[in-house]
Amino acid sequence: MSIMSRFEEALGRIFRTGVQEAELKDKLEIAMVDGAIKTRDGLVAPRRYDIFLSRDDYNHFMQTKVWEKLTNHLDMVNKQRGYKVTPGWSWRIRLHEDDSLPRGEVRIQTGMSDSQMVAEQEDGVEATRTINADDVRALDEQAARAQNVSIPPAWLTLYRPSRGQPMRLERAITHIGRHLSNEIIVNDRRVSRYHAEIRYEHGQFVVYDLGSTNGIKINGAPTRNPVALRNNDMLTVGSHEFIFQRR
């Protein structure tokens, strides 16, 4: 690396923007959707959210006491998506300082039950000042094992309003919506920020409407219920039509 490149990299670290509250809420929403599990009574959202931040971002959010806003946001998203809750349900949000993360980056781990991390209680949110690197790796390995699913070849191809290139469905969960954090972004005012998702589960690709404003259609038929996709099914989101294909 040249001297100029190292200088530019150093400047980037100095002037990197910290994590913003709105960004943290968006990432929490994505973590909730990704971590939701299917039960006989419906989808259940994760209860525990471990948020890993750089030292600067950690200190910032500890001073602003953002957790009340975050728990309120989880309440709102959970209600919008219609996830099930049990009596006595409460969110557990933990903020962790992680020196391996640069300013402006955040990582979130979710779980259905309490973790075994030692933490200090502060106004309803558990915050850890430091986290052992081995603990971080253990959490990452645990999440990787949970998501280590062999995905068979499948594609989603935009058919209308214009023809697009086939998009390989390579993840256990593929998000569809207007927000830029989705894997498939649909720039359409009729499409919600987080409109739908395609999950690979029990050997099938299943599309879920995520409580969107205008819903989805399968082969022209409106539905709000999960639908297992078959080869050459047409999925409509807003004014956009996609063909699902699987080998």
Short mmCIF file of C-alpha atoms in Angstrom, two decimals:
data_model
loop_
_atom_site.label_atom_id
_atom_site.label_comp_id
_atom_site.label_asym_id
_atom_site.label_seq_id
_atom_site.Cartn_x
_atom_site.Cartn_y
_atom_site.Cartn_z
CA MET A 1 0.00 0.00 0.00
CA SER A 2 1.34 3.45 -0.95
CA ILE A 3 1.86 6.30 1.53
CA MET A 4 -1.08 8.16 -0.06
CA SER A 5 -3.35 5.12 0.24
CA ARG A 6 -2.48 4.70 3.90
CA PHE A 7 -3.13 8.41 4.46
CA GLU A 8 -6.54 8.20 2.76
CA GLU A 9 -7.42 5.11 4.80
CA ALA A 10 -6.47 6.92 8.01
CA LEU A 11 -8.62 9.91 7.04
CA GLY A 12 -11.53 7.56 6.32
CA ARG A 13 -11.28 6.12 9.82
CA ILE A 14 -11.12 9.58 11.40
CA PHE A 15 -14.08 11.06 9.53
CA ARG A 16 -16.28 7.95 9.30
CA THR A 17 -19.84 8.80 10.33
CA GLY A 18 -21.10 7.08 13.45
CA VAL A 19 -24.15 4.84 13.61
CA GLN A 20 -27.36 6.87 13.52
CA GLU A 21 -30.49 6.10 15.51
CA ALA A 22 -32.61 5.57 12.39
CA GLU A 23 -30.02 3.16 11.00
CA LEU A 24 -29.96 1.22 14.25
CA LYS A 25 -33.75 0.90 14.17
CA ASP A 26 -33.64 -0.36 10.57
CA LYS A 27 -31.03 -2.98 11.46
CA LEU A 28 -33.05 -4.08 14.49
CA GLU A 29 -36.08 -4.54 12.24
CA ILE A 30 -34.07 -6.64 9.79
CA ALA A 31 -32.66 -8.69 12.69
CA MET A 32 -36.19 -9.28 13.99
CA VAL A 33 -37.40 -10.49 10.58
CA ASP A 34 -34.34 -12.69 10.02
CA GLY A 35 -34.56 -14.21 13.48
CA ALA A 36 -38.30 -14.91 13.56
CA ILE A 37 -39.20 -18.58 13.88
CA LYS A 38 -42.29 -20.38 12.64
CA THR A 39 -44.51 -22.11 15.21
CA ARG A 40 -47.93 -23.75 15.00
CA ASP A 41 -49.48 -20.48 16.20
CA GLY A 42 -47.58 -18.26 13.76
CA LEU A 43 -44.26 -16.43 13.55
CA VAL A 44 -42.53 -15.46 16.79
CA ALA A 45 -39.91 -12.70 16.88
CA PRO A 46 -36.62 -13.05 18.77
CA ARG A 47 -36.72 -11.79 22.34
CA ARG A 48 -33.02 -11.01 22.75
CA TYR A 49 -30.98 -8.49 20.71
CA ASP A 50 -27.22 -8.18 21.29
CA ILE A 51 -26.00 -5.00 19.57
CA PHE A 52 -22.25 -4.74 18.96
CA LEU A 53 -20.81 -1.25 18.39
CA SER A 54 -17.48 0.49 18.19
CA ARG A 55 -16.29 2.29 21.33
CA ASP A 56 -17.36 5.72 20.01
CA ASP A 57 -20.80 4.52 18.94
CA TYR A 58 -21.27 2.60 22.18
CA ASN A 59 -20.46 5.65 24.28
CA HIS A 60 -22.75 7.81 22.16
CA PHE A 61 -25.78 5.57 22.58
CA MET A 62 -25.13 5.01 26.28
CA GLN A 63 -25.22 8.78 26.78
CA THR A 64 -28.38 9.28 24.72
CA LYS A 65 -30.19 6.38 26.49
CA VAL A 66 -31.67 5.23 23.21
CA TRP A 67 -33.02 1.90 24.49
CA GLU A 68 -36.55 3.16 25.24
CA LYS A 69 -36.87 4.25 21.62
CA LEU A 70 -35.49 0.91 20.45
CA THR A 71 -37.90 -1.14 22.56
CA ASN A 72 -40.80 1.02 21.37
CA HIS A 73 -39.66 0.43 17.79
CA LEU A 74 -39.57 -3.33 18.36
CA ASP A 75 -43.09 -3.14 19.80
CA MET A 76 -44.30 -1.25 16.71
CA VAL A 77 -42.63 -3.59 14.20
CA ASN A 78 -43.84 -6.68 16.04
CA LYS A 79 -47.42 -5.36 15.96
CA GLN A 80 -47.21 -4.36 12.29
CA ARG A 81 -45.97 -7.79 11.26
CA GLY A 82 -48.44 -9.63 13.44
CA TYR A 83 -45.86 -11.74 15.24
CA LYS A 84 -47.12 -13.73 18.21
CA VAL A 85 -46.24 -12.80 21.79
CA THR A 86 -46.55 -14.77 25.01
CA PRO A 87 -47.78 -13.49 28.41
CA GLY A 88 -45.06 -11.56 30.23
CA TRP A 89 -43.14 -10.97 27.00
CA SER A 90 -40.39 -8.35 27.18
CA TRP A 91 -37.54 -7.39 24.89
CA ARG A 92 -33.95 -7.83 26.06
CA ILE A 93 -31.60 -5.35 24.38
CA ARG A 94 -27.91 -5.45 25.19
CA LEU A 95 -25.36 -2.93 23.97
CA HIS A 96 -21.80 -4.23 23.66
CA GLU A 97 -18.58 -2.36 23.05
CA ASP A 98 -16.55 -4.27 20.46
CA ASP A 99 -13.09 -2.89 19.68
CA SER A 100 -12.90 -4.93 16.47
CA LEU A 101 -15.66 -2.81 14.86
CA PRO A 102 -14.86 0.55 13.23
CA ARG A 103 -17.01 3.54 13.93
CA GLY A 104 -20.23 3.49 11.90
CA GLU A 105 -20.59 -0.30 11.77
CA VAL A 106 -22.98 -2.40 13.83
CA ARG A 107 -23.58 -6.10 14.22
CA ILE A 108 -26.70 -7.62 15.83
CA GLN A 109 -27.15 -11.13 17.20
CA THR A 110 -30.64 -12.34 18.14
CA GLY A 111 -31.98 -15.16 20.26
CA MET A 112 -35.23 -16.43 21.69
CA SER A 113 -33.93 -16.76 25.27
CA ASP A 114 -31.45 -14.95 27.50
CA SER A 115 -27.77 -15.36 26.71
CA GLN A 116 -25.23 -16.26 29.35
CA MET A 117 -23.22 -13.06 29.01
CA VAL A 118 -22.32 -11.25 32.20
CA ALA A 119 -23.86 -7.79 32.01
CA GLU A 120 -24.73 -4.86 34.21
CA GLN A 121 -28.36 -3.76 34.37
CA GLU A 122 -29.09 -0.13 33.57
CA ASP A 123 -32.60 1.25 33.07
CA GLY A 124 -33.95 -1.87 31.39
CA VAL A 125 -31.05 -2.37 29.02
CA GLU A 126 -28.06 -4.54 29.70
CA ALA A 127 -24.78 -3.01 28.60
CA THR A 128 -21.34 -4.59 28.56
CA ARG A 129 -18.27 -2.39 28.50
CA THR A 130 -16.06 -4.98 26.82
CA ILE A 131 -16.57 -8.31 25.15
CA ASN A 132 -14.03 -11.07 24.84
CA ALA A 133 -12.98 -11.82 21.26
CA ASP A 134 -13.54 -15.55 21.88
CA ASP A 135 -17.14 -14.78 22.90
CA VAL A 136 -17.67 -12.82 19.69
CA ARG A 137 -16.34 -15.69 17.59
CA ALA A 138 -18.50 -18.17 19.50
CA LEU A 139 -21.61 -16.08 18.79
CA ASP A 140 -20.66 -15.77 15.11
CA GLU A 141 -20.07 -19.53 14.83
CA GLN A 142 -23.40 -20.24 16.52
CA ALA A 143 -25.24 -17.96 14.08
CA ALA A 144 -23.37 -19.48 11.13
CA ARG A 145 -24.34 -23.01 12.17
CA ALA A 146 -27.98 -21.96 12.47
CA GLN A 147 -27.89 -20.54 8.93
CA ASN A 148 -25.76 -23.31 7.39
CA VAL A 149 -28.46 -24.59 5.05
CA SER A 150 -27.76 -25.99 1.62
CA ILE A 151 -29.83 -23.87 -0.79
CA PRO A 152 -30.79 -25.62 -4.07
CA PRO A 153 -30.56 -23.61 -7.32
CA ALA A 154 -33.44 -21.15 -7.64
CA TRP A 155 -33.90 -17.77 -9.28
CA LEU A 156 -36.24 -14.79 -9.29
CA THR A 157 -36.42 -12.87 -12.58
CA LEU A 158 -38.15 -9.53 -13.15
CA TYR A 159 -40.73 -9.95 -15.94
CA ARG A 160 -42.67 -6.65 -15.79
CA PRO A 161 -42.50 -3.65 -16.18
CA SER A 162 -39.22 -4.60 -17.91
CA ARG A 163 -37.23 -7.80 -18.30
CA GLY A 164 -34.38 -8.24 -15.85
CA GLN A 165 -31.54 -10.66 -15.22
CA PRO A 166 -32.18 -13.80 -13.12
CA MET A 167 -31.31 -13.22 -9.46
CA ARG A 168 -30.05 -16.33 -7.67
CA LEU A 169 -31.71 -17.01 -4.30
CA GLU A 170 -28.59 -17.90 -2.34
CA ARG A 171 -29.68 -17.15 1.23
CA ALA A 172 -32.05 -18.89 3.60
CA ILE A 173 -34.00 -15.60 3.70
CA THR A 174 -34.23 -13.14 0.79
CA HIS A 175 -35.82 -9.76 1.56
CA ILE A 176 -37.90 -7.85 -0.99
CA GLY A 177 -38.90 -4.20 -0.59
CA ARG A 178 -38.25 -0.55 -1.27
CA HIS A 179 -35.54 -0.08 1.39
CA LEU A 180 -31.95 -0.25 0.17
CA SER A 181 -31.06 -2.90 2.75
CA ASN A 182 -33.19 -5.53 0.95
CA GLU A 183 -31.51 -8.11 -1.26
CA ILE A 184 -34.13 -7.41 -3.96
CA ILE A 185 -34.93 -3.70 -4.11
CA VAL A 186 -38.19 -2.65 -5.79
CA ASN A 187 -38.39 1.07 -6.51
CA ASP A 188 -42.17 1.41 -6.47
CA ARG A 189 -44.33 3.64 -4.25
CA ARG A 190 -46.83 0.81 -3.87
CA VAL A 191 -44.13 -1.36 -2.31
CA SER A 192 -43.43 -1.16 1.43
CA ARG A 193 -39.92 -0.69 2.80
CA TYR A 194 -39.87 -4.33 3.90
CA HIS A 195 -42.60 -5.81 1.77
CA ALA A 196 -42.03 -9.56 1.53
CA GLU A 197 -39.43 -12.26 1.95
CA ILE A 198 -38.68 -15.64 0.46
CA ARG A 199 -37.56 -18.28 2.97
CA TYR A 200 -36.06 -21.66 2.18
CA GLU A 201 -37.57 -23.99 4.74
CA HIS A 202 -38.42 -27.68 4.86
CA GLY A 203 -37.17 -28.15 1.30
CA GLN A 204 -39.37 -25.41 -0.18
CA PHE A 205 -39.10 -21.74 -1.08
CA VAL A 206 -41.92 -20.00 0.76
CA VAL A 207 -42.92 -16.37 0.18
CA TYR A 208 -44.21 -14.35 3.14
CA ASP A 209 -46.01 -11.03 3.02
CA LEU A 210 -44.52 -8.90 5.82
CA GLY A 211 -47.61 -6.92 6.70
CA SER A 212 -47.17 -4.74 3.62
CA THR A 213 -49.70 -2.07 2.67
CA ASN A 214 -50.69 -3.58 -0.69
CA GLY A 215 -49.89 -7.25 -0.17
CA ILE A 216 -48.57 -9.70 -2.77
CA LYS A 217 -50.04 -11.81 -5.56
CA ILE A 218 -49.19 -15.32 -6.68
CA ASN A 219 -50.18 -15.99 -10.29
CA GLY A 220 -52.52 -13.00 -10.09
CA ALA A 221 -54.29 -14.09 -6.90
CA PRO A 222 -53.91 -11.74 -3.88
CA THR A 223 -52.77 -13.38 -0.66
CA ARG A 224 -51.57 -12.44 2.81
CA ASN A 225 -50.68 -16.01 3.75
CA PRO A 226 -47.35 -17.81 3.27
CA VAL A 227 -47.24 -19.61 -0.09
CA ALA A 228 -44.82 -22.34 -1.19
CA LEU A 229 -43.52 -21.30 -4.61
CA ARG A 230 -43.62 -23.71 -7.54
CA ASN A 231 -41.52 -23.57 -10.68
CA ASN A 232 -42.63 -20.73 -13.01
CA ASP A 233 -44.94 -19.15 -10.42
CA MET A 234 -45.48 -15.41 -10.91
CA LEU A 235 -44.92 -13.23 -7.84
CA THR A 236 -46.36 -9.70 -7.97
CA VAL A 237 -45.07 -6.98 -5.66
CA GLY A 238 -46.61 -3.57 -6.37
CA SER A 239 -46.49 -3.13 -10.14
CA HIS A 240 -43.51 -5.49 -10.49
CA GLU A 241 -43.90 -9.11 -11.56
CA PHE A 242 -41.23 -11.74 -10.94
CA ILE A 243 -40.96 -15.30 -12.27
CA PHE A 244 -39.75 -17.90 -9.78
CA GLN A 245 -37.73 -20.76 -11.24
CA ARG A 246 -36.15 -23.74 -9.56
CA ARG A 247 -34.09 -26.65 -10.83
#
